[in-house]
Amino acid sequence: MKTLKINSEKDLYVAAFKLLNILGPVAGVSIIIGTVALGYVQTRPQDLPVTYILTKGGRTFNLEAASTPEQLEKGLKFRASLNSSRGMLFNLGGEIYNVPFCMYKVNFPLDIFYLKDNVVTTAVYNAKPCHKNPCPIYKGKVANQVLELATGAANIKIGDRLNIQPLSKKAGGRGQEAGGELPEADGLATTTLSLKYRDQTGLRFKTRTLN
Protein backbone atom coordinates (compact mmCIF):
# COMPACT_ATOMS: atom_id res chain seq x y z
CA MET A 1 0.00 0.00 0.00
CA LYS A 2 1.42 3.35 -1.03
CA THR A 3 1.63 6.08 1.62
CA LEU A 4 0.79 9.64 0.62
CA LYS A 5 3.09 12.21 2.20
CA ILE A 6 1.34 15.48 3.19
CA ASN A 7 3.75 18.28 4.03
CA SER A 8 1.67 21.32 3.18
CA GLU A 9 -1.85 22.54 2.48
CA LYS A 10 -1.17 22.14 -1.25
CA ASP A 11 -0.09 18.53 -0.70
CA LEU A 12 -3.34 17.93 1.17
CA TYR A 13 -5.39 18.84 -1.90
CA VAL A 14 -3.13 16.80 -4.19
CA ALA A 15 -3.60 13.78 -1.90
CA ALA A 16 -7.38 14.23 -2.02
CA PHE A 17 -7.41 14.10 -5.81
CA LYS A 18 -5.17 11.01 -5.84
CA LEU A 19 -7.61 9.30 -3.51
CA LEU A 20 -10.43 10.34 -5.84
CA ASN A 21 -8.84 8.29 -8.63
CA ILE A 22 -8.33 5.31 -6.31
CA LEU A 23 -11.68 5.18 -4.52
CA GLY A 24 -14.06 6.50 -7.16
CA PRO A 25 -16.27 9.57 -7.57
CA VAL A 26 -18.61 9.18 -4.57
CA ALA A 27 -15.89 8.52 -2.01
CA GLY A 28 -13.71 11.12 -3.68
CA VAL A 29 -16.32 13.85 -3.36
CA SER A 30 -16.66 13.10 0.35
CA ILE A 31 -12.89 13.33 0.80
CA ILE A 32 -12.69 16.64 -1.10
CA ILE A 33 -15.50 18.17 0.95
CA GLY A 34 -13.76 17.10 4.16
CA THR A 35 -10.45 18.45 2.91
CA VAL A 36 -11.93 21.86 2.02
CA ALA A 37 -13.66 22.03 5.42
CA LEU A 38 -10.39 21.21 7.19
CA GLY A 39 -8.56 23.88 5.20
CA TYR A 40 -11.20 26.45 6.15
CA VAL A 41 -10.89 25.66 9.86
CA GLN A 42 -7.10 25.84 9.71
CA THR A 43 -7.09 29.26 8.02
CA ARG A 44 -9.95 30.80 10.00
CA PRO A 45 -8.84 33.59 12.38
CA GLN A 46 -9.54 32.99 16.05
CA ASP A 47 -11.94 35.22 17.96
CA LEU A 48 -10.89 35.48 21.60
CA PRO A 49 -12.70 37.55 24.23
CA VAL A 50 -11.22 40.81 25.51
CA THR A 51 -10.10 39.97 29.05
CA TYR A 52 -7.38 42.56 29.78
CA ILE A 53 -6.76 46.25 29.25
CA LEU A 54 -3.53 48.18 28.85
CA THR A 55 -3.39 51.86 29.76
CA LYS A 56 -0.49 53.78 28.26
CA GLY A 57 -0.02 57.47 27.45
CA GLY A 58 -3.62 58.36 28.16
CA ARG A 59 -4.93 55.62 25.88
CA THR A 60 -6.71 52.37 26.69
CA PHE A 61 -6.06 49.20 24.69
CA ASN A 62 -8.44 46.22 24.79
CA LEU A 63 -6.49 42.96 24.84
CA GLU A 64 -7.54 39.50 23.84
CA ALA A 65 -5.71 36.82 25.83
CA ALA A 66 -4.18 33.63 24.38
CA SER A 67 -3.27 30.91 26.84
CA THR A 68 -3.65 27.44 25.30
CA PRO A 69 -1.04 26.02 22.88
CA GLU A 70 -3.53 26.30 20.01
CA GLN A 71 -4.33 29.93 20.82
CA LEU A 72 -0.65 30.79 21.19
CA GLU A 73 0.25 29.17 17.88
CA LYS A 74 -2.53 30.87 15.87
CA GLY A 75 -2.24 34.31 17.47
CA LEU A 76 -3.31 36.99 14.98
CA LYS A 77 -2.92 34.81 11.90
CA PHE A 78 -5.37 35.18 9.01
CA ARG A 79 -7.02 38.37 10.28
CA ALA A 80 -7.60 41.14 7.75
CA SER A 81 -6.63 43.97 10.13
CA LEU A 82 -6.12 45.02 13.76
CA ASN A 83 -7.73 48.11 15.25
CA SER A 84 -5.23 50.55 16.79
CA SER A 85 -7.00 50.25 20.17
CA ARG A 86 -6.83 46.43 20.21
CA GLY A 87 -4.07 43.93 20.87
CA MET A 88 -3.32 40.37 21.90
CA LEU A 89 -1.87 39.15 25.16
CA PHE A 90 0.07 35.85 25.23
CA ASN A 91 0.50 34.06 28.52
CA LEU A 92 3.56 31.82 28.16
CA GLY A 93 2.96 30.09 31.50
CA GLY A 94 6.48 30.67 32.80
CA GLU A 95 9.76 32.49 32.26
CA ILE A 96 11.26 31.65 28.85
CA TYR A 97 14.60 32.73 27.38
CA ASN A 98 15.10 33.52 23.67
CA VAL A 99 11.35 33.40 23.05
CA PRO A 100 10.80 32.93 19.28
CA PHE A 101 7.93 34.60 17.42
CA CYS A 102 7.38 35.00 13.69
CA MET A 103 4.90 36.75 11.40
CA TYR A 104 3.88 33.78 9.28
CA LYS A 105 0.36 34.27 7.87
CA VAL A 106 -0.09 37.57 9.77
CA ASN A 107 -1.53 40.09 7.31
CA PHE A 108 -0.43 43.41 8.85
CA PRO A 109 2.67 44.82 10.60
CA LEU A 110 2.93 44.61 14.38
CA ASP A 111 4.94 45.94 17.30
CA ILE A 112 5.95 43.07 19.57
CA PHE A 113 6.91 43.53 23.21
CA TYR A 114 8.42 40.77 25.34
CA LEU A 115 7.58 41.17 29.01
CA LYS A 116 8.93 39.79 32.26
CA ASP A 117 6.56 40.62 35.13
CA ASN A 118 5.09 43.41 32.97
CA VAL A 119 8.51 45.03 32.29
CA VAL A 120 9.54 45.25 28.62
CA THR A 121 12.75 43.24 28.06
CA THR A 122 12.76 43.29 24.24
CA ALA A 123 10.89 45.45 21.71
CA VAL A 124 10.41 44.67 18.01
CA TYR A 125 8.93 47.53 16.00
CA ASN A 126 7.12 47.23 12.67
CA ALA A 127 7.52 43.48 12.22
CA LYS A 128 6.45 42.82 8.64
CA PRO A 129 3.87 40.29 7.44
CA CYS A 130 5.26 37.07 6.00
CA HIS A 131 3.27 34.70 3.81
CA LYS A 132 5.92 32.18 2.80
CA ASN A 133 8.47 30.32 4.90
CA PRO A 134 11.20 30.79 5.90
CA CYS A 135 10.03 33.87 7.80
CA PRO A 136 12.23 36.03 10.06
CA ILE A 137 12.22 34.88 13.68
CA TYR A 138 12.09 37.57 16.36
CA LYS A 139 13.51 36.47 19.71
CA GLY A 140 12.86 38.08 23.07
CA LYS A 141 15.67 38.05 25.62
CA VAL A 142 13.44 36.75 28.41
CA ALA A 143 9.67 36.83 28.88
CA ASN A 144 6.71 35.27 30.62
CA GLN A 145 4.27 37.28 28.51
CA VAL A 146 4.30 38.85 25.03
CA LEU A 147 2.20 41.74 23.80
CA GLU A 148 1.29 42.54 20.20
CA LEU A 149 -0.14 45.87 19.10
CA ALA A 150 -0.68 47.57 15.76
CA THR A 151 2.51 49.26 14.60
CA GLY A 152 2.94 52.69 16.19
CA ALA A 153 -0.19 52.39 18.34
CA ALA A 154 1.67 52.96 21.62
CA ASN A 155 4.94 54.60 22.63
CA ILE A 156 6.48 51.63 24.45
CA LYS A 157 10.20 51.08 24.93
CA ILE A 158 12.57 48.67 26.67
CA GLY A 159 12.46 49.08 30.44
CA ASP A 160 8.87 50.36 30.59
CA ARG A 161 6.60 48.77 33.19
CA LEU A 162 3.20 48.31 31.58
CA ASN A 163 -0.08 48.80 33.40
CA ILE A 164 -2.08 45.76 32.30
CA GLN A 165 -5.23 44.96 34.26
CA PRO A 166 -7.81 42.16 34.06
CA LEU A 167 -11.38 43.01 33.15
CA SER A 168 -14.15 41.96 35.49
CA LYS A 169 -16.09 38.95 34.25
CA LYS A 170 -19.51 39.83 32.95
CA ALA A 171 -22.08 38.54 30.48
CA GLY A 172 -21.48 34.87 31.09
CA GLY A 173 -17.76 35.16 31.60
CA ARG A 174 -16.83 37.07 28.41
CA GLY A 175 -14.81 40.22 29.03
CA GLN A 176 -16.32 43.59 28.23
CA GLU A 177 -14.38 46.19 26.26
CA ALA A 178 -13.17 48.97 28.50
CA GLY A 179 -14.16 52.59 28.25
CA GLY A 180 -12.36 53.71 31.41
CA GLU A 181 -9.79 52.64 33.95
CA LEU A 182 -10.18 49.84 36.45
CA PRO A 183 -8.59 49.53 39.91
CA GLU A 184 -4.94 48.55 39.68
CA ALA A 185 -4.25 44.82 39.72
CA ASP A 186 -1.45 42.45 38.84
CA GLY A 187 -1.70 41.76 35.12
CA LEU A 188 -0.23 39.56 32.43
CA ALA A 189 0.96 40.84 29.10
CA THR A 190 1.83 39.02 25.93
CA THR A 191 1.61 39.24 22.17
CA THR A 192 0.05 37.61 19.18
CA LEU A 193 2.88 36.59 16.93
CA SER A 194 2.88 33.07 15.66
CA LEU A 195 4.79 30.53 17.77
CA LYS A 196 5.35 28.43 14.66
CA TYR A 197 8.95 27.68 15.55
CA ARG A 198 8.62 26.71 19.19
CA ASP A 199 8.98 22.97 18.46
CA GLN A 200 12.07 23.54 16.34
CA THR A 201 13.76 25.36 19.20
CA GLY A 202 12.89 22.66 21.72
CA LEU A 203 10.69 24.97 23.79
CA ARG A 204 7.58 23.63 25.44
CA PHE A 205 5.26 26.28 26.82
CA LYS A 206 3.21 25.47 29.90
CA THR A 207 -0.41 26.51 29.91
CA ARG A 208 -2.15 28.37 32.70
CA THR A 209 -5.75 29.47 32.97
CA LEU A 210 -6.23 33.23 33.05
CA ASN A 211 -8.32 34.38 36.00
Coordinates of C-alpha atoms in Angstrom, one line a residue:
M1 CA 0.0 0.0 0.0
K2 CA 1.4 3.3 -1.0
T3 CA 1.6 6.1 1.6
L4 CA 0.8 9.6 0.6
K5 CA 3.1 12.2 2.2
I6 CA 1.3 15.5 3.2
N7 CA 3.8 18.3 4.0
S8 CA 1.7 21.3 3.2
E9 CA -1.9 22.5 2.5
K10 CA -1.2 22.1 -1.2
D11 CA -0.1 18.5 -0.7
L12 CA -3.3 17.9 1.2
Y13 CA -5.4 18.8 -1.9
V14 CA -3.1 16.8 -4.2
A15 CA -3.6 13.8 -1.9
A16 CA -7.4 14.2 -2.0
F17 CA -7.4 14.1 -5.8
K18 CA -5.2 11.0 -5.8
L19 CA -7.6 9.3 -3.5
L20 CA -10.4 10.3 -5.8
N21 CA -8.8 8.3 -8.6
I22 CA -8.3 5.3 -6.3
L23 CA -11.7 5.2 -4.5
G24 CA -14.1 6.5 -7.2
P25 CA -16.3 9.6 -7.6
V26 CA -18.6 9.2 -4.6
A27 CA -15.9 8.5 -2.0
G28 CA -13.7 11.1 -3.7
V29 CA -16.3 13.9 -3.4
S30 CA -16.7 13.1 0.4
I31 CA -12.9 13.3 0.8
I32 CA -12.7 16.6 -1.1
I33 CA -15.5 18.2 0.9
G34 CA -13.8 17.1 4.2
T35 CA -10.4 18.5 2.9
V36 CA -11.9 21.9 2.0
A37 CA -13.7 22.0 5.4
L38 CA -10.4 21.2 7.2
G39 CA -8.6 23.9 5.2
Y40 CA -11.2 26.4 6.2
V41 CA -10.9 25.7 9.9
Q42 CA -7.1 25.8 9.7
T43 CA -7.1 29.3 8.0
R44 CA -9.9 30.8 10.0
P45 CA -8.8 33.6 12.4
Q46 CA -9.5 33.0 16.0
D47 CA -11.9 35.2 18.0
L48 CA -10.9 35.5 21.6
P49 CA -12.7 37.6 24.2
V50 CA -11.2 40.8 25.5
T51 CA -10.1 40.0 29.1
Y52 CA -7.4 42.6 29.8
I53 CA -6.8 46.2 29.3
L54 CA -3.5 48.2 28.8
T55 CA -3.4 51.9 29.8
K56 CA -0.5 53.8 28.3
G57 CA 0.0 57.5 27.5
G58 CA -3.6 58.4 28.2
R59 CA -4.9 55.6 25.9
T60 CA -6.7 52.4 26.7
F61 CA -6.1 49.2 24.7
N62 CA -8.4 46.2 24.8
L63 CA -6.5 43.0 24.8
E64 CA -7.5 39.5 23.8
A65 CA -5.7 36.8 25.8
A66 CA -4.2 33.6 24.4
S67 CA -3.3 30.9 26.8
T68 CA -3.7 27.4 25.3
P69 CA -1.0 26.0 22.9
E70 CA -3.5 26.3 20.0
Q71 CA -4.3 29.9 20.8
L72 CA -0.6 30.8 21.2
E73 CA 0.2 29.2 17.9
K74 CA -2.5 30.9 15.9
G75 CA -2.2 34.3 17.5
L76 CA -3.3 37.0 15.0
K77 CA -2.9 34.8 11.9
F78 CA -5.4 35.2 9.0
R79 CA -7.0 38.4 10.3
A80 CA -7.6 41.1 7.8
S81 CA -6.6 44.0 10.1
L82 CA -6.1 45.0 13.8
N83 CA -7.7 48.1 15.2
S84 CA -5.2 50.5 16.8
S85 CA -7.0 50.2 20.2
R86 CA -6.8 46.4 20.2
G87 CA -4.1 43.9 20.9
M88 CA -3.3 40.4 21.9
L89 CA -1.9 39.1 25.2
F90 CA 0.1 35.8 25.2
N91 CA 0.5 34.1 28.5
L92 CA 3.6 31.8 28.2
G93 CA 3.0 30.1 31.5
G94 CA 6.5 30.7 32.8
E95 CA 9.8 32.5 32.3
I96 CA 11.3 31.6 28.8
Y97 CA 14.6 32.7 27.4
N98 CA 15.1 33.5 23.7
V99 CA 11.3 33.4 23.1
P100 CA 10.8 32.9 19.3
F101 CA 7.9 34.6 17.4
C102 CA 7.4 35.0 13.7
M103 CA 4.9 36.8 11.4
Y104 CA 3.9 33.8 9.3
K105 CA 0.4 34.3 7.9
V106 CA -0.1 37.6 9.8
N107 CA -1.5 40.1 7.3
F108 CA -0.4 43.4 8.9
P109 CA 2.7 44.8 10.6
L110 CA 2.9 44.6 14.4
D111 CA 4.9 45.9 17.3
I112 CA 6.0 43.1 19.6
F113 CA 6.9 43.5 23.2
Y114 CA 8.4 40.8 25.3
L115 CA 7.6 41.2 29.0
K116 CA 8.9 39.8 32.3
D117 CA 6.6 40.6 35.1
N118 CA 5.1 43.4 33.0
V119 CA 8.5 45.0 32.3
V120 CA 9.5 45.3 28.6
T121 CA 12.7 43.2 28.1
T122 CA 12.8 43.3 24.2
A123 CA 10.9 45.4 21.7
V124 CA 10.4 44.7 18.0
Y125 CA 8.9 47.5 16.0
N126 CA 7.1 47.2 12.7
A127 CA 7.5 43.5 12.2
K128 CA 6.4 42.8 8.6
P129 CA 3.9 40.3 7.4
C130 CA 5.3 37.1 6.0
H131 CA 3.3 34.7 3.8
K132 CA 5.9 32.2 2.8
N133 CA 8.5 30.3 4.9
P134 CA 11.2 30.8 5.9
C135 CA 10.0 33.9 7.8
P136 CA 12.2 36.0 10.1
I137 CA 12.2 34.9 13.7
Y138 CA 12.1 37.6 16.4
K139 CA 13.5 36.5 19.7
G140 CA 12.9 38.1 23.1
K141 CA 15.7 38.1 25.6
V142 CA 13.4 36.7 28.4
A143 CA 9.7 36.8 28.9
N144 CA 6.7 35.3 30.6
Q145 CA 4.3 37.3 28.5
V146 CA 4.3 38.9 25.0
L147 CA 2.2 41.7 23.8
E148 CA 1.3 42.5 20.2
L149 CA -0.1 45.9 19.1
A150 CA -0.7 47.6 15.8
T151 CA 2.5 49.3 14.6
G152 CA 2.9 52.7 16.2
A153 CA -0.2 52.4 18.3
A154 CA 1.7 53.0 21.6
N155 CA 4.9 54.6 22.6
I156 CA 6.5 51.6 24.5
K157 CA 10.2 51.1 24.9
I158 CA 12.6 48.7 26.7
G159 CA 12.5 49.1 30.4
D160 CA 8.9 50.4 30.6
R161 CA 6.6 48.8 33.2
L162 CA 3.2 48.3 31.6
N163 CA -0.1 48.8 33.4
I164 CA -2.1 45.8 32.3
Q165 CA -5.2 45.0 34.3
P166 CA -7.8 42.2 34.1
L167 CA -11.4 43.0 33.1
S168 CA -14.1 42.0 35.5
K169 CA -16.1 39.0 34.2
K170 CA -19.5 39.8 32.9
A171 CA -22.1 38.5 30.5
G172 CA -21.5 34.9 31.1
G173 CA -17.8 35.2 31.6
R174 CA -16.8 37.1 28.4
G175 CA -14.8 40.2 29.0
Q176 CA -16.3 43.6 28.2
E177 CA -14.4 46.2 26.3
A178 CA -13.2 49.0 28.5
G179 CA -14.2 52.6 28.3
G180 CA -12.4 53.7 31.4
E181 CA -9.8 52.6 34.0
L182 CA -10.2 49.8 36.4
P183 CA -8.6 49.5 39.9
E184 CA -4.9 48.6 39.7
A185 CA -4.2 44.8 39.7
D186 CA -1.5 42.5 38.8
G187 CA -1.7 41.8 35.1
L188 CA -0.2 39.6 32.4
A189 CA 1.0 40.8 29.1
T190 CA 1.8 39.0 25.9
T191 CA 1.6 39.2 22.2
T192 CA 0.0 37.6 19.2
L193 CA 2.9 36.6 16.9
S194 CA 2.9 33.1 15.7
L195 CA 4.8 30.5 17.8
K196 CA 5.3 28.4 14.7
Y197 CA 8.9 27.7 15.5
R198 CA 8.6 26.7 19.2
D199 CA 9.0 23.0 18.5
Q200 CA 12.1 23.5 16.3
T201 CA 13.8 25.4 19.2
G202 CA 12.9 22.7 21.7
L203 CA 10.7 25.0 23.8
R204 CA 7.6 23.6 25.4
F205 CA 5.3 26.3 26.8
K206 CA 3.2 25.5 29.9
T207 CA -0.4 26.5 29.9
R208 CA -2.1 28.4 32.7
T209 CA -5.7 29.5 33.0
L210 CA -6.2 33.2 33.0
N211 CA -8.3 34.4 36.0

